[in-house]
Coordinates of C-alpha atoms in Angstrom, one line a residue:
Chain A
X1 CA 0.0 0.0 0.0
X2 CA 2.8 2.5 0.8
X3 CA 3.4 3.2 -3.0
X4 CA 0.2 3.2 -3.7
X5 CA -0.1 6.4 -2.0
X6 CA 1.5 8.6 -4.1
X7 CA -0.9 8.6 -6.5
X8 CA -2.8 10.5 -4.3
X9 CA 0.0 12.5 -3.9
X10 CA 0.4 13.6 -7.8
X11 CA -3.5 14.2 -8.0
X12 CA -4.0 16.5 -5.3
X13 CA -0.6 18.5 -6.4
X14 CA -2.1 18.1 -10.1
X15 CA -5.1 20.0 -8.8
X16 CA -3.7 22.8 -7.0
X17 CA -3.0 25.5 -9.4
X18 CA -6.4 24.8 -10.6
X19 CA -7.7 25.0 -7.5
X20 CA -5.8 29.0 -6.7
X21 CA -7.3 29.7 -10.1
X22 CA -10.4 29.5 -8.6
X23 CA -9.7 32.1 -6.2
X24 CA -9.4 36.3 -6.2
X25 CA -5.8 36.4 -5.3
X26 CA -5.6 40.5 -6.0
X27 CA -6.2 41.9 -2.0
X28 CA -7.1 45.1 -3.7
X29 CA -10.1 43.4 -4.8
X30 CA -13.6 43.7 -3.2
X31 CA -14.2 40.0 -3.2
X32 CA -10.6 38.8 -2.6
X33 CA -10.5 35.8 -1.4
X34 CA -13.7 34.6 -2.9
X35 CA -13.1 31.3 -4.7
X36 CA -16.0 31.2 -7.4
X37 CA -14.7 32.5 -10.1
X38 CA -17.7 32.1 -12.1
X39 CA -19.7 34.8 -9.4
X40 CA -16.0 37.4 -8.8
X41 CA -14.7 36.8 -12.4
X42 CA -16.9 36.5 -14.9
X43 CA -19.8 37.7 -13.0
X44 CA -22.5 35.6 -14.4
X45 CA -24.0 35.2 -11.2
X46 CA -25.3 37.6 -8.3
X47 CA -24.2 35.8 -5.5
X48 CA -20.8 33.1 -4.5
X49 CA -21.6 30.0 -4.0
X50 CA -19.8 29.4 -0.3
X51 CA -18.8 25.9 -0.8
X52 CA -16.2 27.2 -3.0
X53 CA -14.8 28.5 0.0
X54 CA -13.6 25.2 1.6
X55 CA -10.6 25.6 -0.4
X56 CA -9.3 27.2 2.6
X57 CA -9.0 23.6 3.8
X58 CA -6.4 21.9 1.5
X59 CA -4.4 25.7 1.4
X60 CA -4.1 25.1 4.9
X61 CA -2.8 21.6 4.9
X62 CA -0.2 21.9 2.3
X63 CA 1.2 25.3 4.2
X64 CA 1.5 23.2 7.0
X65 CA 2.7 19.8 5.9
X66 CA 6.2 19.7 4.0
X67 CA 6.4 16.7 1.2
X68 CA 7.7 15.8 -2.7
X69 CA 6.8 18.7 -4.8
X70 CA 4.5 20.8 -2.3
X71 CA 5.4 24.3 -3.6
X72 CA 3.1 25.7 -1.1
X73 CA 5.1 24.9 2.3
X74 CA 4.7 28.0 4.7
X75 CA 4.5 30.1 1.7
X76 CA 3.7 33.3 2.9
X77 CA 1.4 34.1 -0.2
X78 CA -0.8 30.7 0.3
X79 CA -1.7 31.7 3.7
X80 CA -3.1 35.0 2.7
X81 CA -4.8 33.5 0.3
X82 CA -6.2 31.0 3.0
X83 CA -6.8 33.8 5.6
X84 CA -8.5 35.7 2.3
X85 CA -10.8 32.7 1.6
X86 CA -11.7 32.2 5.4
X87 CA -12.3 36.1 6.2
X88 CA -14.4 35.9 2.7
X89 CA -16.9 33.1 3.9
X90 CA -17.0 34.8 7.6
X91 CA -18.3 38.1 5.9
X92 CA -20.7 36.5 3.5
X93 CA -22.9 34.4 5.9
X94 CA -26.4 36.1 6.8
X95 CA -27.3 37.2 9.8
X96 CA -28.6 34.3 11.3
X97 CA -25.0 32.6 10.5
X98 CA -25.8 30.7 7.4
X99 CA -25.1 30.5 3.7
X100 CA -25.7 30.2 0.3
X101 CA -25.4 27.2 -2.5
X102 CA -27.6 27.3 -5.3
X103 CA -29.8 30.4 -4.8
X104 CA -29.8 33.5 -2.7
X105 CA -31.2 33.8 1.0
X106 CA -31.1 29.3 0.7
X107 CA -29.7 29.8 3.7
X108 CA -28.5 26.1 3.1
X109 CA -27.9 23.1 5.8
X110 CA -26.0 21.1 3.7
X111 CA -23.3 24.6 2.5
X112 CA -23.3 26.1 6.4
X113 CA -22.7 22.3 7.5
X114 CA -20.1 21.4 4.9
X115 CA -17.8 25.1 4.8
X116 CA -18.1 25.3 8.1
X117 CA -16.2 22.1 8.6
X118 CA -13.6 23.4 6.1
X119 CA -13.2 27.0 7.6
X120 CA -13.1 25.6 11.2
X121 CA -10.4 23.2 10.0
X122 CA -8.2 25.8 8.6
X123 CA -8.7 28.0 11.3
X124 CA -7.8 25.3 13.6
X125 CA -4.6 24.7 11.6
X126 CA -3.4 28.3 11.0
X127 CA -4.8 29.5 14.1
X128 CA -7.1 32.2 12.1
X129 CA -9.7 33.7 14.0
X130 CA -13.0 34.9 12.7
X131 CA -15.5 37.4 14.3
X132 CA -18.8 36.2 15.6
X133 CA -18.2 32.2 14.9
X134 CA -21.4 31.9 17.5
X135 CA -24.2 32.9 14.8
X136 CA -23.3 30.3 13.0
X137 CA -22.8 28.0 15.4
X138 CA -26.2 28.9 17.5
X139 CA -27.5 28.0 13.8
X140 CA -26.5 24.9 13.3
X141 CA -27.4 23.8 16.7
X142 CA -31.1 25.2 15.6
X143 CA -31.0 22.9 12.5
X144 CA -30.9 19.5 11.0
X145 CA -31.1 16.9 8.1
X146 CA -31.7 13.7 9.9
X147 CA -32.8 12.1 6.1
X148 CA -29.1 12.5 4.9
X149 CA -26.6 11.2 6.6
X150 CA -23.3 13.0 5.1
X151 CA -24.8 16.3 5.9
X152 CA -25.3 16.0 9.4
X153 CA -21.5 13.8 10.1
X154 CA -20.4 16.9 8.6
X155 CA -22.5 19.0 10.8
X156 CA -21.3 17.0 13.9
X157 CA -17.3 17.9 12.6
X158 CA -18.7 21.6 12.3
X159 CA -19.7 21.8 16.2
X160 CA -16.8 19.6 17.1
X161 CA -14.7 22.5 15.7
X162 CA -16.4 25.4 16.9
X163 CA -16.6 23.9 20.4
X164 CA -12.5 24.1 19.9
X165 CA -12.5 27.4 18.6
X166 CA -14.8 28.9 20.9
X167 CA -14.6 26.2 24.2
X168 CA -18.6 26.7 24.4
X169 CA -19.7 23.1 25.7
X170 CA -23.0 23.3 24.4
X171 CA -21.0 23.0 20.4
X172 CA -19.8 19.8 21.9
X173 CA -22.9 18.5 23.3
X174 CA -24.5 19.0 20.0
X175 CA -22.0 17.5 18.4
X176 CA -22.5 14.3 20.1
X177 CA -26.2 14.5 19.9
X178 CA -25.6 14.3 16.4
X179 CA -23.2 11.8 16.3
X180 CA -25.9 9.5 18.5
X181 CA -28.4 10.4 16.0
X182 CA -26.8 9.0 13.0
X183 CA -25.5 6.0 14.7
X184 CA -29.2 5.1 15.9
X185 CA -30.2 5.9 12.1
X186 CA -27.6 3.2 10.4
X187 CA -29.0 0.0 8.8
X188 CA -28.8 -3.3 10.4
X189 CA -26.6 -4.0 7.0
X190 CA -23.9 -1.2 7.7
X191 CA -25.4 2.2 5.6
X192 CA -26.5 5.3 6.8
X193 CA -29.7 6.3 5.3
X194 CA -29.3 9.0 2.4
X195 CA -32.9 10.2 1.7
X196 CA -34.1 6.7 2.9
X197 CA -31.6 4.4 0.9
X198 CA -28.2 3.3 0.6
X199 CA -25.9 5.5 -1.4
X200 CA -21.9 4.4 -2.0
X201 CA -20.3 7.5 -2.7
X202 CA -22.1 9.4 0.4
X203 CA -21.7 6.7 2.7
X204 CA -17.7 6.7 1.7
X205 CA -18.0 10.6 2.1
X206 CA -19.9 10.0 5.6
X207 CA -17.2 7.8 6.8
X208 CA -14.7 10.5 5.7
X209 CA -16.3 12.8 7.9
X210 CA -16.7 10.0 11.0
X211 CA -13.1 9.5 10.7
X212 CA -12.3 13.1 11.8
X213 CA -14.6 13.0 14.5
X214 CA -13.3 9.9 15.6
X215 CA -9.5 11.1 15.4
X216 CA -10.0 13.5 17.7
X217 CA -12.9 11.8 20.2
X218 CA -11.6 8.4 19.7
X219 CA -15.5 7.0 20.6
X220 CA -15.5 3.2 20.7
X221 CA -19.3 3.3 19.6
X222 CA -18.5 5.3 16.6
X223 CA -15.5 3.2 16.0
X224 CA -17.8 0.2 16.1
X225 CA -20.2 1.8 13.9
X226 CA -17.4 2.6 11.1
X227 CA -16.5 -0.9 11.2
X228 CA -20.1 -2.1 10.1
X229 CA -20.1 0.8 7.6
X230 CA -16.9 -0.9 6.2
X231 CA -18.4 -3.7 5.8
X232 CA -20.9 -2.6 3.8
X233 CA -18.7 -1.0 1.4
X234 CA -16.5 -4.5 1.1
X235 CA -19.0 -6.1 0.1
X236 CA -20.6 -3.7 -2.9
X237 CA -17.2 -2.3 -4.1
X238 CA -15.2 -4.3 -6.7
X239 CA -11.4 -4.7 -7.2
X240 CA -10.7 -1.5 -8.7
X241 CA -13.1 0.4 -6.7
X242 CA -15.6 0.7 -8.9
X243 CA -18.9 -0.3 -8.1
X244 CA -23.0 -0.6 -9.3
X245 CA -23.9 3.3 -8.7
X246 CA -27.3 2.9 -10.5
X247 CA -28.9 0.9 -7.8
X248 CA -27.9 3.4 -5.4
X249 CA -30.5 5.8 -3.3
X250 CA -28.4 9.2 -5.1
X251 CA -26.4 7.4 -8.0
X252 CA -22.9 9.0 -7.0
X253 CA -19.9 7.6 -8.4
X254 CA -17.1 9.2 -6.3
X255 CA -15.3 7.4 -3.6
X256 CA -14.1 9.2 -0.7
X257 CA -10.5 7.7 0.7
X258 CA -10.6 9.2 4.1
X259 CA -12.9 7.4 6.0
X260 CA -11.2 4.1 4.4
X261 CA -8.0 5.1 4.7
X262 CA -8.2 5.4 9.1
X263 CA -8.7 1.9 9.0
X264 CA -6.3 0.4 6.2
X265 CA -9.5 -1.1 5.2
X266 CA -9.9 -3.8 1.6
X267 CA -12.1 -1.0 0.1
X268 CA -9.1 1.3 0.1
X269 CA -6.6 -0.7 -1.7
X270 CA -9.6 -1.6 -4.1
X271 CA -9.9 2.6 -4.9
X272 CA -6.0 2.8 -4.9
X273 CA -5.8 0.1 -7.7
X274 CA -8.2 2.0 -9.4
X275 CA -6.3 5.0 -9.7
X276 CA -3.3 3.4 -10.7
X277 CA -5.1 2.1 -13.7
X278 CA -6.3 5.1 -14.1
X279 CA -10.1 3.8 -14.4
X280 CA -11.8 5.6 -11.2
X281 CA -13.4 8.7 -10.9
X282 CA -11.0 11.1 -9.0
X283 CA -11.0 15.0 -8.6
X284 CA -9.0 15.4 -11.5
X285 CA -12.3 14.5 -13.5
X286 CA -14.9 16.5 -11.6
X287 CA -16.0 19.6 -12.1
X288 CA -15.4 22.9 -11.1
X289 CA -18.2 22.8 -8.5
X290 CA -16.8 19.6 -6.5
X291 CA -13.6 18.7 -6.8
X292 CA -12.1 20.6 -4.4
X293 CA -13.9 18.1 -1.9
X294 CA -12.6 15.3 -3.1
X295 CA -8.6 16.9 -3.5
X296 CA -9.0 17.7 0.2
X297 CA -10.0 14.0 0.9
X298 CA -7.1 12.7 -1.0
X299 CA -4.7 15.2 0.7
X300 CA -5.5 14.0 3.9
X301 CA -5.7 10.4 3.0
X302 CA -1.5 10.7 2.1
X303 CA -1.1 12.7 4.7
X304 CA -2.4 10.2 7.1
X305 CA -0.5 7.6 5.0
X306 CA 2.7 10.2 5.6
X307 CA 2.0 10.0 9.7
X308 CA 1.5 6.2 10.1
X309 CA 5.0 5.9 7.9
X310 CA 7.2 8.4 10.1
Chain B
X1 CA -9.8 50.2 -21.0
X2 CA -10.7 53.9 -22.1
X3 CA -14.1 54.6 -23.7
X4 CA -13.1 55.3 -27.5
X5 CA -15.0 58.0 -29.9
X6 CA -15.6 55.1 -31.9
X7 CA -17.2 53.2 -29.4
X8 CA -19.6 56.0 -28.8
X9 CA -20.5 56.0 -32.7
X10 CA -21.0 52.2 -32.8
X11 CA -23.2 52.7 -29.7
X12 CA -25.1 55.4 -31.2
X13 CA -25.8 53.0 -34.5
X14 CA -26.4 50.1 -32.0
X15 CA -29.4 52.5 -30.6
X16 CA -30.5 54.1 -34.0
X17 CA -31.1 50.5 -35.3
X18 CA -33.8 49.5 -33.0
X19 CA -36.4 51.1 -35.6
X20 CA -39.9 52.2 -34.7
X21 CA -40.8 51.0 -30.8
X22 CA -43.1 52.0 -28.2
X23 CA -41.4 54.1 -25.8
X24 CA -41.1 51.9 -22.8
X25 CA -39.7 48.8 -25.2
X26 CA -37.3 51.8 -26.5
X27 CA -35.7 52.7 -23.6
X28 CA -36.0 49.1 -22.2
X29 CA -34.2 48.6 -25.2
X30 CA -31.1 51.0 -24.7
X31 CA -31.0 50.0 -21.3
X32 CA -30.1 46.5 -22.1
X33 CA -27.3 47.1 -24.8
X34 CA -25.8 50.0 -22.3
X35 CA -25.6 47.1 -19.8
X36 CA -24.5 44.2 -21.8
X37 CA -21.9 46.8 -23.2
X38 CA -20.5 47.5 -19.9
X39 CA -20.4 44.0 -18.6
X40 CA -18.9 43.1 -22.3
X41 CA -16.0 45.6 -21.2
X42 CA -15.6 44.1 -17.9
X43 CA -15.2 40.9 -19.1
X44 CA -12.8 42.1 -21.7
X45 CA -10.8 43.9 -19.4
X46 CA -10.3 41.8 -17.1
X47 CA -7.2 39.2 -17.8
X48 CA -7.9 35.6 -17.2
X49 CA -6.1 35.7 -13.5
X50 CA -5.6 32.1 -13.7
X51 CA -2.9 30.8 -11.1
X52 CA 1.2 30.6 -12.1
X53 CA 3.5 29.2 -9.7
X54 CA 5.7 32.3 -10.4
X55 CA 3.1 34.1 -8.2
X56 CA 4.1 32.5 -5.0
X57 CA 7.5 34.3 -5.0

């Protein structure tokens, strides 16, 4: 497996410069730091989407972590641009704490749950700090989206975070609440229900997100939990990490590697063998609007692989 | 970029060739061009700003 990993490695470095593209880098600008181009660029739309600002997140990790051909190493530039991205999101969330995907005043679950689990992340890592984190915290805490899994393990990182950034208990609290809730909501055959079905690309992304958790609660419920998850996924995902998306509850055909990767699990070196032939979906093939996601994931999956071979 | 006599003259015929219109339309009308002529501009000014590694020195 150690070779394996530096596939990973070349994608996620592949995807970087396209990846700063993305962002305003000119600080002169009014929306420097955003990171849809398609809204501060070329202007076609009224509004950023803020899931473009979780590239804060793999910015973050690659000024922190030194490895082969990482240009961006405590670059002083990349962690402007990172601050830029973060301060960006923090000033375009309503009142109420929330933000914006696909429309304006959404006021999104799935976008708050999902960039505030980026942000937090890099803030955590570059010790950034935001104004007024609570708003968007206390709104979290006021919502939900027990029918999809992904979005509330994601939501349960989120208040995980903020309870570290801000050491208000009641962030942790919830963040167990929801960690209870999804565990009481898996399938007696391993899957966590994604709008009432069983979906292998958001289950692998679940998992990514239940592996953070995990790494820093170290819950042997949750651990448990993964493990039946796992199990799931051996059983559905062939040799090369392909598998039968069609029959799925939302028909995705990514794989995350994170939530494998924690456990060295079969279903990793199946995706790994994938990539090497050069057969599987990867970020490198998604679009504009998602593979930042999936970069981040394979960052951390060789970065984990770079930790456990120190 | 500067606003050229000549792009005032081709704006002018731009206008001129909307013919015989109610007024409302009309000036609906100009509206439009003037902002799809601006935005044109910005998108033409602006370079493509993609990323260079060059930029991190």
């Amino acid at each position: 497996m150690k070779g394996s990993f530096d596939r990973f490695r070349q994608i996620v470095l592949s995807q970087i410069p396209r990846l700063l593209g993305l962002g305003d880098r000119d600080p002169f600008s009014e929306t420097y730091g955003c990171f849809d181009r398609v809204f501060w660029h070329y202007r076609l739309i009224d509004f950023p989407n803020a899931r473009f600002q979780e590239a804060c997140w793999p910015l973050s990790l690659l000024y922190r972590h030194s490895f082969e051909g990482n240009l961006y190493y405590q670059n002083e530039k990349v962690r402007q641009w990172t601050e830029a991205a973060i301060r960006f999101w923090a000033s375009h969330r309503h009142r109420d704490g929330s933000l914006d995907e696909a429309y304006p005043n959404e006021r999104g679950f799935c976008v708050t749950a999902f960039s505030t689990f980026a942000v937090t992340e890099a803030m955590l890592l570059l010790q950034i700090r935001v104004p007024n984190l609570e708003k968007t915290g206390r709104w979290l805490l006021g919502h939900d989206q027990p029918f999809v899994a992904n979005q509330m393990a994601a939501s349960a990182v989120a208040l995980l975070n903020l309870y570290q950034l801000t050491n208000e208990k009641r962030y942790l609290r919830a963040s167990q609440e929801r960690i209870s809730t999804l565990l009481s909501s898996q399938d007696e055959t391993g899957f966590f229900p994604e709008y009432g079905g069983a979906d292998i690309g958001y289950l692998s992304l679940t998992l990514a997100c239940l592996a953070h958790y995990w790494r820093q609660t170290k819950e042997g419920p949750l651990w448990e939990s993964m493990g039946r998850a796992l199990k799931f996924l051996e059983e559905r995902v062939e040799e090369d990490g392909h598998y039968d998306y069609r029959q799925t509850s939302r028909k995705t055909q990514f794989l995350y590697s994170y939530g494998l990767a924690i456990s060295d699990s079969p279903p990793l070196e199946r995706l790994t063998q994938g990539l090497e032939q050069g057969t599987l979906l990867n970020p490198v093939w998604l679009d504009d609007r998602y593979f930042i996601q999936l970069t981040t994931d394979y960052l951390e999956t060789y970065l984990l692989s770079w930790e456990s071979r120190r | 970029m500067k606003a050229t006599p000549l792009m005032f003259i081709l704006f002018r015929f731009y206008l001129m060739s909307f013919g015989k219109t109610s007024f409302g339309s009309r000036w609906v009308k100009r509206f439009l061009v003037w902002r799809f002529i601006w935005k044109e501009k910005e998108r033409y000014v602006a370079s493509s700003k993609y990323f260079t590694p060059d930029e991190l020195c």
